[in-house]
Coordinates of C-alpha atoms and ligand atoms in Angstrom, one line a residue:
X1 CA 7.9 36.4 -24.2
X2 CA 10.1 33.6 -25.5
X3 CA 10.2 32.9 -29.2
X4 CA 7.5 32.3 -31.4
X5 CA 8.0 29.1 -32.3
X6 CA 4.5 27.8 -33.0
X7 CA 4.0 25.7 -36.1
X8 CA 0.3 24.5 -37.0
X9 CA -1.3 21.3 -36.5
X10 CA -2.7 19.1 -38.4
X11 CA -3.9 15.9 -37.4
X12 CA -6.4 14.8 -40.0
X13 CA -4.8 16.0 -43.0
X14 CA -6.9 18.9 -43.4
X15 CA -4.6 20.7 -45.5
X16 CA -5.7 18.9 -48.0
X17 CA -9.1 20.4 -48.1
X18 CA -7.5 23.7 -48.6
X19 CA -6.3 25.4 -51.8
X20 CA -3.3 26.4 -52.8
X21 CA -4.5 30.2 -52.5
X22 CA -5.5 29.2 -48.9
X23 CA -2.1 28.1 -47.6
X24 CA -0.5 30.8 -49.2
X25 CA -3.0 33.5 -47.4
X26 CA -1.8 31.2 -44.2
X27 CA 1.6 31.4 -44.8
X28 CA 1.5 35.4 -44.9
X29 CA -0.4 36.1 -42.2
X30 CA 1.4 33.7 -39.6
X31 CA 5.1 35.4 -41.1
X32 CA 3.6 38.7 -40.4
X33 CA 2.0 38.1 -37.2
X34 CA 5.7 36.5 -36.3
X35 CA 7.6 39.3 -37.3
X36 CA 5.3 42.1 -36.0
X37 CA 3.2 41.2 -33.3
X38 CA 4.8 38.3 -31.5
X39 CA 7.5 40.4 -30.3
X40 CA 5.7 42.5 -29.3
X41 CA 2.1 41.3 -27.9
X42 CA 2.9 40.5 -24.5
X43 CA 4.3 43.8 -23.4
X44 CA 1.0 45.5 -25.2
X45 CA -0.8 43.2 -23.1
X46 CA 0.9 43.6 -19.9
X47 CA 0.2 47.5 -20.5
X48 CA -3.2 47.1 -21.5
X49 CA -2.7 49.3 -24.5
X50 CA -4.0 48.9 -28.2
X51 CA -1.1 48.4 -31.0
X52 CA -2.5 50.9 -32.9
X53 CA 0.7 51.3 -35.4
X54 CA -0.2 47.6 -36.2
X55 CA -3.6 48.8 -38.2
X56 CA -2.0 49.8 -41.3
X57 CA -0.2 46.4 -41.5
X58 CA -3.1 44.6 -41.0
X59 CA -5.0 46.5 -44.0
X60 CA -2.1 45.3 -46.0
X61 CA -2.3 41.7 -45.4
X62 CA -6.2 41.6 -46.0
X63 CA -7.6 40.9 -42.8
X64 CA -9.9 44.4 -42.8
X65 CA -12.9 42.6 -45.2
X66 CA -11.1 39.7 -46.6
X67 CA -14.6 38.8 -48.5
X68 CA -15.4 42.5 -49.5
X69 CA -15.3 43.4 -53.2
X70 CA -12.0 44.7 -55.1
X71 CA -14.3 47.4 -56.0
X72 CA -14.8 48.4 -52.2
X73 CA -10.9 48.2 -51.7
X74 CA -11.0 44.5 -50.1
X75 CA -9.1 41.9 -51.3
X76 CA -12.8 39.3 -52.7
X77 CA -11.4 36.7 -51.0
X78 CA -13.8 33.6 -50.0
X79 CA -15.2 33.0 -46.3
X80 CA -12.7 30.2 -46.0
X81 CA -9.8 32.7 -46.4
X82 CA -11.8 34.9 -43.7
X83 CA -11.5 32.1 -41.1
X84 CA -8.1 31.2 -41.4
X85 CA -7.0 34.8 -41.1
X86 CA -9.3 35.1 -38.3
X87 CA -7.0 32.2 -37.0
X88 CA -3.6 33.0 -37.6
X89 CA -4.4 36.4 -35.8
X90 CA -6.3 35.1 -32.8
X91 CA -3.0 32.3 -33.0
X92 CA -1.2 35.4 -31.7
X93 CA -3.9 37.2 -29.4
X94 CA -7.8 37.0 -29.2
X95 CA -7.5 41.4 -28.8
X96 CA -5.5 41.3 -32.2
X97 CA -8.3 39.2 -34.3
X98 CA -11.3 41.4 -32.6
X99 CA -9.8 44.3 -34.1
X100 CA -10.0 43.2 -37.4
X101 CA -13.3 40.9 -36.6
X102 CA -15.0 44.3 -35.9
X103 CA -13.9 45.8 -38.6
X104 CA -14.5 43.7 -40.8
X105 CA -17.8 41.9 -40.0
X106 CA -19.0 44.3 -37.8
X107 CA -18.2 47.3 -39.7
X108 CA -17.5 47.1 -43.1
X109 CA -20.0 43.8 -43.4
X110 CA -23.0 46.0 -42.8
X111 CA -21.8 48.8 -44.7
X112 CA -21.5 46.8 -47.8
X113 CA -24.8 44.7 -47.1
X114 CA -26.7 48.1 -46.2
X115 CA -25.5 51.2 -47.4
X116 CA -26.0 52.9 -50.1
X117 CA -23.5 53.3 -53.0
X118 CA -22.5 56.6 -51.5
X119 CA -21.8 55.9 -48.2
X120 CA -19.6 52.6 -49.4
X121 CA -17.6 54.3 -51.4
X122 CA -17.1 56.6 -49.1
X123 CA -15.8 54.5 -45.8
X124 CA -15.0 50.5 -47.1
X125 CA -11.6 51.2 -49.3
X126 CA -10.1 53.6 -46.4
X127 CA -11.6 50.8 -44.0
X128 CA -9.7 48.3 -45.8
X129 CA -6.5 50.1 -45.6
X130 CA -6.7 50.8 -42.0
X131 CA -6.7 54.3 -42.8
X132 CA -10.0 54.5 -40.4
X133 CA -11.1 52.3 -38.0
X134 CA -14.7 51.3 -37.2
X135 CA -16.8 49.8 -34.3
X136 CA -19.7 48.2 -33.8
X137 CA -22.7 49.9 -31.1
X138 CA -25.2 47.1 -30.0
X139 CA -25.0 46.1 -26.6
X140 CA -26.2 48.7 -24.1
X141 CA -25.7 48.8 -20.2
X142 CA -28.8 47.3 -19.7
X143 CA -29.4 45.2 -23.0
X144 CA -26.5 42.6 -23.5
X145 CA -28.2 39.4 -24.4
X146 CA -31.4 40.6 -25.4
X147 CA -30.6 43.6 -27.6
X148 CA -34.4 43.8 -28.5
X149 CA -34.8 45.9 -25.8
X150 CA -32.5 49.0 -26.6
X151 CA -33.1 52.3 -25.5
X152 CA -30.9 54.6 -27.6
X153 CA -33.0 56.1 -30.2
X154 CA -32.8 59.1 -32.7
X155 CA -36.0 61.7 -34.0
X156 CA -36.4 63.0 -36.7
X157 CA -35.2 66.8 -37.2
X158 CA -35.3 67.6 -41.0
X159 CA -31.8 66.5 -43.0
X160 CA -30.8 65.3 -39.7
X161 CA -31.9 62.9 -36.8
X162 CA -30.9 63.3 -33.0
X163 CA -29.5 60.7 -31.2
X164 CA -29.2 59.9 -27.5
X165 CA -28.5 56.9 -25.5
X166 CA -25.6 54.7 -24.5
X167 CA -23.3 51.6 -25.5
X168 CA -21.2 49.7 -23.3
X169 CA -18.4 47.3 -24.1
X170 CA -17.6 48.6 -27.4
X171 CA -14.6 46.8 -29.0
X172 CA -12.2 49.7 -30.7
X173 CA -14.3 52.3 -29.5
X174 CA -11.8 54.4 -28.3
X175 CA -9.8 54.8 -31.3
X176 CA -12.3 54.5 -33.8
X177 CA -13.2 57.3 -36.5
X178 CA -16.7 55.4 -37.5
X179 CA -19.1 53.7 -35.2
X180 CA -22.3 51.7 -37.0
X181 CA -24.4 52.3 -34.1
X182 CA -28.6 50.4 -33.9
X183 CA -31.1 52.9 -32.5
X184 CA -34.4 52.7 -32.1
X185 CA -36.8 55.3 -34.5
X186 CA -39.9 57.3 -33.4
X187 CA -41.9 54.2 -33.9
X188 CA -39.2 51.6 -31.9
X189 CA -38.3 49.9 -35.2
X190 CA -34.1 49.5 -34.8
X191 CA -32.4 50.7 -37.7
X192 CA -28.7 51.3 -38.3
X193 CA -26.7 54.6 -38.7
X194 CA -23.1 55.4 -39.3
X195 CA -21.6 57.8 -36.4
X196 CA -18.7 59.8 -37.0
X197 CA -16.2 61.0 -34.7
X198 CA -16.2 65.0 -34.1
X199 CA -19.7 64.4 -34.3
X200 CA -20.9 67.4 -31.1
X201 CA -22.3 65.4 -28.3
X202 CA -20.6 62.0 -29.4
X203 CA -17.7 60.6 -27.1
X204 CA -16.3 57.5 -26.7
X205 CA -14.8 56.8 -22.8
X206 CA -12.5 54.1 -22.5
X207 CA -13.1 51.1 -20.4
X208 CA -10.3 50.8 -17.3
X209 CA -9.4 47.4 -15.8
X210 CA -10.3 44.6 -17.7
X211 CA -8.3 41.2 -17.0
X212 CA -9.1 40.2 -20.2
X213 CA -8.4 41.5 -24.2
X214 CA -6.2 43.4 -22.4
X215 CA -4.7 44.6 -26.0
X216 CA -7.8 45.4 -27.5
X217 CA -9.5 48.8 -26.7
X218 CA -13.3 48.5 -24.7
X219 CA -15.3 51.5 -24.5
X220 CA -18.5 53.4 -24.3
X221 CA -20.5 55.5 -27.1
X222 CA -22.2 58.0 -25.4
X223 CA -24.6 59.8 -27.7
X224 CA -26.0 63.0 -26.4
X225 CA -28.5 65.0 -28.7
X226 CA -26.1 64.2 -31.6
X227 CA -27.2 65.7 -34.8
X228 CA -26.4 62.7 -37.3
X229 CA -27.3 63.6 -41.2
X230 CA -29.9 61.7 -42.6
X231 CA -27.4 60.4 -45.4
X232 CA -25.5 58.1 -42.9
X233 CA -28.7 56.2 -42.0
X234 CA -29.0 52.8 -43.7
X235 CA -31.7 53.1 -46.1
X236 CA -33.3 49.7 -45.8
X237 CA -32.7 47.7 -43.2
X238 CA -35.2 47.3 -40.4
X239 CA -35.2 45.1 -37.1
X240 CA -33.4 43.1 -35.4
X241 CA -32.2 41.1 -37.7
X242 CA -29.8 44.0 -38.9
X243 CA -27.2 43.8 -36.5
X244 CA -27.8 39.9 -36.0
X245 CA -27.1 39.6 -39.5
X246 CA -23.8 41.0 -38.7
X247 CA -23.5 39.3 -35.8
X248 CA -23.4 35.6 -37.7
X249 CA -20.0 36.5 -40.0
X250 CA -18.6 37.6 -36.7
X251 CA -19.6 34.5 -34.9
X252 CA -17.9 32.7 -38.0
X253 CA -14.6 34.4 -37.8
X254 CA -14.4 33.6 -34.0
X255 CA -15.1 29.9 -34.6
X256 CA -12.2 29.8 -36.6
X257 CA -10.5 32.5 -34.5
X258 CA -10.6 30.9 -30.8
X259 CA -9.3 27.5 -32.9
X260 CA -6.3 29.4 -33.8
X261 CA -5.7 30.3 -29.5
X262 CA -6.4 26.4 -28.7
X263 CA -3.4 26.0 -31.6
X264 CA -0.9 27.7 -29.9
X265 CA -2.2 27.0 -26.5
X266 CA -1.1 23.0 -27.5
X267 CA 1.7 23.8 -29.5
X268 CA 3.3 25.2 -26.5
X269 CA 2.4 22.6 -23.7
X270 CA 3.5 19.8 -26.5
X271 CA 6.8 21.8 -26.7
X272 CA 7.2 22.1 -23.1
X273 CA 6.3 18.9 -22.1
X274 CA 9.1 16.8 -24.0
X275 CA 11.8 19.7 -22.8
X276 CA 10.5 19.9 -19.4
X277 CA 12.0 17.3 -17.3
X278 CA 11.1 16.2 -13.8
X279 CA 11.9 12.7 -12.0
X280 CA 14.8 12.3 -14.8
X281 CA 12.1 12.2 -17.8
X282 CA 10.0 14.5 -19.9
X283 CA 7.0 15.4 -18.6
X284 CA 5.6 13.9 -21.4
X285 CA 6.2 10.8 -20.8
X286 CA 3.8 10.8 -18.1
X287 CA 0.2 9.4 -18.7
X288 CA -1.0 12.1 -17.2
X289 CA 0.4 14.8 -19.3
X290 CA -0.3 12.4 -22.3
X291 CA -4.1 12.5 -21.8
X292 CA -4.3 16.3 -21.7
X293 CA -2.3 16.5 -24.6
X294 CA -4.4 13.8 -26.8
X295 CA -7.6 15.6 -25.2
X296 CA -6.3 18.8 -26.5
X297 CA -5.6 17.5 -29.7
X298 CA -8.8 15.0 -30.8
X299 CA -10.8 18.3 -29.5
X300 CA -8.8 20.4 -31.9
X301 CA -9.5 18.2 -34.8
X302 CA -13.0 18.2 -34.2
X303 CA -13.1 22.1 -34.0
X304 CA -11.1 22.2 -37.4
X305 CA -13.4 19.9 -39.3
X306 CA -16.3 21.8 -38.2
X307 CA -14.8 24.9 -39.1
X308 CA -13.8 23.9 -42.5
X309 CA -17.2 22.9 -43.6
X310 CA -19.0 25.5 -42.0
X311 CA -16.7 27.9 -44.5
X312 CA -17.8 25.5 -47.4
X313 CA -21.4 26.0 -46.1
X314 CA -21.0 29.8 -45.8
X315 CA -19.2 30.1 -49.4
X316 CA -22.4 28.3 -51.3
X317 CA -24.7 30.4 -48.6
X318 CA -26.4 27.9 -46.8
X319 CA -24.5 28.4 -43.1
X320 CA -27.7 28.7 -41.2
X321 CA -27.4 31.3 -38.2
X322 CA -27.6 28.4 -35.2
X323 CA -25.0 26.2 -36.7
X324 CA -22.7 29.5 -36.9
X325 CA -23.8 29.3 -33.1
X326 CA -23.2 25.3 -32.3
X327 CA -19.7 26.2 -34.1
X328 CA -19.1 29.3 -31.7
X329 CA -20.1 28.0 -29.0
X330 CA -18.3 25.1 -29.2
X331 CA -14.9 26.3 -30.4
X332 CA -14.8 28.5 -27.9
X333 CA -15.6 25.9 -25.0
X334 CA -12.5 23.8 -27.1
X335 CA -10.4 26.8 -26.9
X336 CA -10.8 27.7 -23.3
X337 CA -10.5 23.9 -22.0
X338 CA -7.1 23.3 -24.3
X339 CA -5.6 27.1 -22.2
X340 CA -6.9 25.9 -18.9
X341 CA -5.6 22.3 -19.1
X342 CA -1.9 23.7 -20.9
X343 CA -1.9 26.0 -18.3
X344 CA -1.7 23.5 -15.9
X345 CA 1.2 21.5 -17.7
X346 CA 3.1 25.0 -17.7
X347 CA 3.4 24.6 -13.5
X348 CA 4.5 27.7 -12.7
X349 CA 5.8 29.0 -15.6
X350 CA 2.1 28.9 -17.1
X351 CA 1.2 31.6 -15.4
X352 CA 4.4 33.6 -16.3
X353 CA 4.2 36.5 -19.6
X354 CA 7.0 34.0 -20.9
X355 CA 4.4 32.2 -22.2
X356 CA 1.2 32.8 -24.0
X357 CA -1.3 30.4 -22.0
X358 CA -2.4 32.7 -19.7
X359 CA -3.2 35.6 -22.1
X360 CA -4.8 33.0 -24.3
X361 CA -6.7 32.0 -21.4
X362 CA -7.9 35.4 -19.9
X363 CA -8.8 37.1 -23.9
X364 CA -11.1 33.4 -24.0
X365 CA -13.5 34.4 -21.0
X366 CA -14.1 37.1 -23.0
X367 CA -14.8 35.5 -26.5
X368 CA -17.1 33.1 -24.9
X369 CA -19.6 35.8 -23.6
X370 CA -19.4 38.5 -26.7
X371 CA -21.1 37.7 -30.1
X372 CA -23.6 36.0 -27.7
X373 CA -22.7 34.1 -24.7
X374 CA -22.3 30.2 -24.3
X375 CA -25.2 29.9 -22.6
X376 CA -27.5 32.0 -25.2
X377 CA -25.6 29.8 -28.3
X378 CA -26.6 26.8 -26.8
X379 CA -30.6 28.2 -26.2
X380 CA -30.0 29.2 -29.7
X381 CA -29.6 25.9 -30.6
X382 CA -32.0 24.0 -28.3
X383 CA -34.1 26.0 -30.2
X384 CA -33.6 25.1 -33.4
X385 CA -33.8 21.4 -32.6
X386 CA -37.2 21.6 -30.5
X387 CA -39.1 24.4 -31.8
X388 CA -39.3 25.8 -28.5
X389 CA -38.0 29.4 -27.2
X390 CA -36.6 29.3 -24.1
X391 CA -35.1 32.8 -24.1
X392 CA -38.1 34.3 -22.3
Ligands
TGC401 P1 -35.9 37.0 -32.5 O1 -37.4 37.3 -32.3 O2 -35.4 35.6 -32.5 O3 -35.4 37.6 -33.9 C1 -35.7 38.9 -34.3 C2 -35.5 39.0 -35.8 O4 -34.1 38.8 -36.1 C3 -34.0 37.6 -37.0 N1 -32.8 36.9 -36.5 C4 -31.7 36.8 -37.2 N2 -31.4 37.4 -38.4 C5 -30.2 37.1 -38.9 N3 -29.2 36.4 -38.2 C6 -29.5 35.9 -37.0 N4 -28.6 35.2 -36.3 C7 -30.8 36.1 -36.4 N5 -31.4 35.7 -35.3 C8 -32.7 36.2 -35.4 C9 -35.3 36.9 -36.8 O5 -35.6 36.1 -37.9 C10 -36.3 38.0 -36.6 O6 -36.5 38.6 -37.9 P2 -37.9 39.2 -38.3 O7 -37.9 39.5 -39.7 O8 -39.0 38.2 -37.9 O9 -38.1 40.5 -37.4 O10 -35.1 37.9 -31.5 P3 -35.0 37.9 -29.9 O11 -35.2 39.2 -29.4 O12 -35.8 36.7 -29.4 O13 -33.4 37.5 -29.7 C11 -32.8 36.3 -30.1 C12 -31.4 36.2 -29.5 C13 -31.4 36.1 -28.0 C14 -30.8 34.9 -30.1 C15 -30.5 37.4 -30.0 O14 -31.0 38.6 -29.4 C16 -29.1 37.3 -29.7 O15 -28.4 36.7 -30.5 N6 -28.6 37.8 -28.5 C17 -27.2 37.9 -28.2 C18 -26.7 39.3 -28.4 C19 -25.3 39.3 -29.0 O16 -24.8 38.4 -29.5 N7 -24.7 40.5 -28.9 C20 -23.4 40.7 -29.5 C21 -23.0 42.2 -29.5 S1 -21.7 42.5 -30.6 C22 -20.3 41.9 -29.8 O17 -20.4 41.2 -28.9 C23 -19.1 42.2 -30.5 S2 -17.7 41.6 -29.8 C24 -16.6 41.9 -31.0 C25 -15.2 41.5 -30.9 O18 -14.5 42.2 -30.2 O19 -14.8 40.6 -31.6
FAD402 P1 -26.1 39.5 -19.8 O1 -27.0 39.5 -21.0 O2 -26.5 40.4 -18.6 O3 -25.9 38.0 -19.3 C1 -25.5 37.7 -18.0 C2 -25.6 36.1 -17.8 O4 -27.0 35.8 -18.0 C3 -24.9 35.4 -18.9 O5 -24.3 34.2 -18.4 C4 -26.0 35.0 -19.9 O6 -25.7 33.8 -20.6 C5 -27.2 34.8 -19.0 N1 -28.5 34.9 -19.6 C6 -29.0 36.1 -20.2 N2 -30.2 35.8 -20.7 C7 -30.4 34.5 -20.5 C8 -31.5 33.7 -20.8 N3 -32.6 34.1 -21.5 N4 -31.5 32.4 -20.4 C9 -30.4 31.9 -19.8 N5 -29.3 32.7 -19.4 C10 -29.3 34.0 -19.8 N6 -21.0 44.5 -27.8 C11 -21.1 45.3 -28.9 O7 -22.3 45.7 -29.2 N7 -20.1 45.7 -29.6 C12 -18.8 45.3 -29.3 O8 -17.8 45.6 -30.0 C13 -18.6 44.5 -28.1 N8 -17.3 44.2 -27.7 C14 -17.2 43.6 -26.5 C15 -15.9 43.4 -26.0 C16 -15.7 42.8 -24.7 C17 -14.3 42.7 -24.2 C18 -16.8 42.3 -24.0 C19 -16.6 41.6 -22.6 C20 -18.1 42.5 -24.5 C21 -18.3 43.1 -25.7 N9 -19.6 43.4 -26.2 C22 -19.8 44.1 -27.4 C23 -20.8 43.0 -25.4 C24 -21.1 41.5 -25.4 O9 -21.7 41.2 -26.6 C25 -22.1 41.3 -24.2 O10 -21.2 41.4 -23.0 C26 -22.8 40.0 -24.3 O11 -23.7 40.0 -25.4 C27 -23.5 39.6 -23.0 O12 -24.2 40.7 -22.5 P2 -24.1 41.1 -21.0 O13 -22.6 41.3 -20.7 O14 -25.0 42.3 -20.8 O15 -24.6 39.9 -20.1

């Protein structure tokens, strides 16, 4: 890949919005990311294999549970912080931020929400460090959108339950020592349990093929009759509203996180287009070029101020779950409009590993159907605005 050369944007003076703490936290993850993943992203993508030396690293500069405790081993920052890690990261490659979006709002989020004081101390400090990876069990082959309908469930045997079923399209699954799996109980209420790898009758298959997060490990969780001890159920939480609770810090951190792909995405067409020259002049000095670019970039803006105060929203705790969605929903879109058009202004070398466009663009049709797909984020929000469902 040629050089990381990426610098942010910042069109509307946002910076000044931030804290000093906040640039800082910027500053280190974009350095690190340059130093250690740049180099070598593409060639982890080209493989389709998961940087898993990078996991330590990535415990070091906070972005396993930026917002979790000091006493659980993360680093207290606020959700602000979360987002533009979440950024920086997915600046570099949309696989990279899942990893730590997993682990921390999908993993260590529900942990500290619903655990007891046992089970957090046992799994969030070695979370934060890396030391073990989690994933995150809700979607089943049958159940994507409407996770209501689940069939994986656990009985009760004594100290222990038994679990069977299946997950599909498990983010870190392959790798991970911890999953927080939802199964249904005898009476089809969801609840949430911790799974452990080495558990008998628990394996983890990897998913082959994907065009897409190609540097980020998909896999199953096969449960079959696994005896799970009754300590690594969550004591209180019941419903759906469990996992979807989980679901709305992810959704944050990939508002902020698909921002961070449309960044570089723009930073690199704006580069190209006033070095690449055709009919004696920079490409930028066409109209044409010029109205992707300024299309790319009022879009961007946009995203950035709805990002920034959804954060402000989410630190005083009034982020409502659908305007999480109308912000995931429609970063994402941003994101994935900003890779197609830069593509485009790449010619041919946009669709080269040279450049990032392409991975950008493939990891985005991803991250627009997980954490809830456009379609369902915009229902979500038609909703909210005429009190009518139209999910079913
Ligand atoms: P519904 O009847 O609306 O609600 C059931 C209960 O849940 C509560 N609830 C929420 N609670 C917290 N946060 C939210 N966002 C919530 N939305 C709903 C609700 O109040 C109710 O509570 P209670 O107390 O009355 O029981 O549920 P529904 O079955 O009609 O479904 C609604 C729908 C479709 C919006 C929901 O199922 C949904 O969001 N579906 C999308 C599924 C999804 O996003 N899956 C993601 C899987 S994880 C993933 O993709 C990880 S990718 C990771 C990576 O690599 O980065
Ligand atoms: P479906 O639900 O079958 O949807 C198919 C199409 O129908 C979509 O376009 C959808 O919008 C549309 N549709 C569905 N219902 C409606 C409706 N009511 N009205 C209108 N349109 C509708 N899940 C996890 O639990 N953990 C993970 O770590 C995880 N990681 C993932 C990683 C990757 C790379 C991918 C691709 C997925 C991951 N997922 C994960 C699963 C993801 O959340 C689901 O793919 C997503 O929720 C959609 O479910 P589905 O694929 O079954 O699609």
């Amino acid at each position: 890949m040629a050089d990381d050369r990426y610098q942010g944007h910042d069109y509307y003076l946002i910076d000044e919005l931030l804290t000093e703490e906040h640039k800082l936290i910027r500053e280190t993850v974009r350095s690190w990311v340059k130093q250690n993943v740049s180099p070598i992203i593409e060639e982890y993508a080209q493989k389709a294999e998961f940087p898993r030396h990078l996991l330590p690293g990535l415990g070091e500069i906070g972005a396993f549970g930026p917002y979790i405790p000091q006493e659980y081993g993360g680093p207290g920052l606020d959700q602000i912080s979360y987002g533009i890690i979440m950024q920086e990261l997915e600046r570099c490659d949309s696989g990279l931020r899942s990893t730590a979006s997993v682990q921390s709002s999908l993993v260590m989020f529900p942990i500290w929400s619903y655990a007891t004081e046992a089970q957090k101390q046992k799994w969030l400090p070695r979370l934060a460090t890396g030391e073990l990876l989690g994933c995150f069990g809700l979607t089943e082959p049958d159940h994507g959108s409407n996770p209501n309908g689940m069939v994986t469930n656990f009985k009760d045997a004594g100290d222990h339950v038994i679990l069977n079923g299946a997950k599909m399209w498990i983010s870190n699954a392959p790798f991970a020592d911890i999953a927080v799996v939802w199964a249904k109980d005898e009476e089809g209420t969801i609840r949430g349990l911790v799974v452990e790898r080495g558990m008998e009758g628990f394996t983890t298959p990897t998913t082959h093929g994907k065009w897409s997060l190609r540097a980020s490990a998909t896999g199953e969780l096969v449960f079959d009759n696994v005896k799970v001890p009754k300590e690594n159920l969550f004591p209180d939480i019941r419903g759906l509203k469990g996992p979807l609770s989980c679901l709305n810090s992810a959704r944050y951190g990939i508002a902020w996180g698909a921002l961070g792909s449309a960044l570089d995405c723009y930073d690199t067409a704006l580069r190209y287009s006033k070095e690449r020259i055709q009919f004696g002049k920079p490409i930028g000095s066409f109209q044409l070029q010029q109205k992707k670019l300024a299309e790319m970039i009022t879009e961007i803006t946009k995203a950035q101020l709805l990002v920034w105060r959804l954060g402000v929203l989410k630190n005083d705790h009034r982020a409502s779950p659908q305007q999480i969605s109308m912000a995931k929903r429609n970063n994402v879109e941003i994101a994935l409009r900003t890779a197609r058009e830069a593509r485009q202004m790449l010619g041919g070398m946009g669709i080269t590993g040279e450049y990032p466009i392409m991975r950008h663009m493939m990891n985005l049709e991803s991250v627009v159907t997980y954490e809830g797909t456009h379609d369902i984020h915009l229902l979500i929000t038609g909703m909210d605005v005429t009190g009518f469902n139209a999910f079913t």
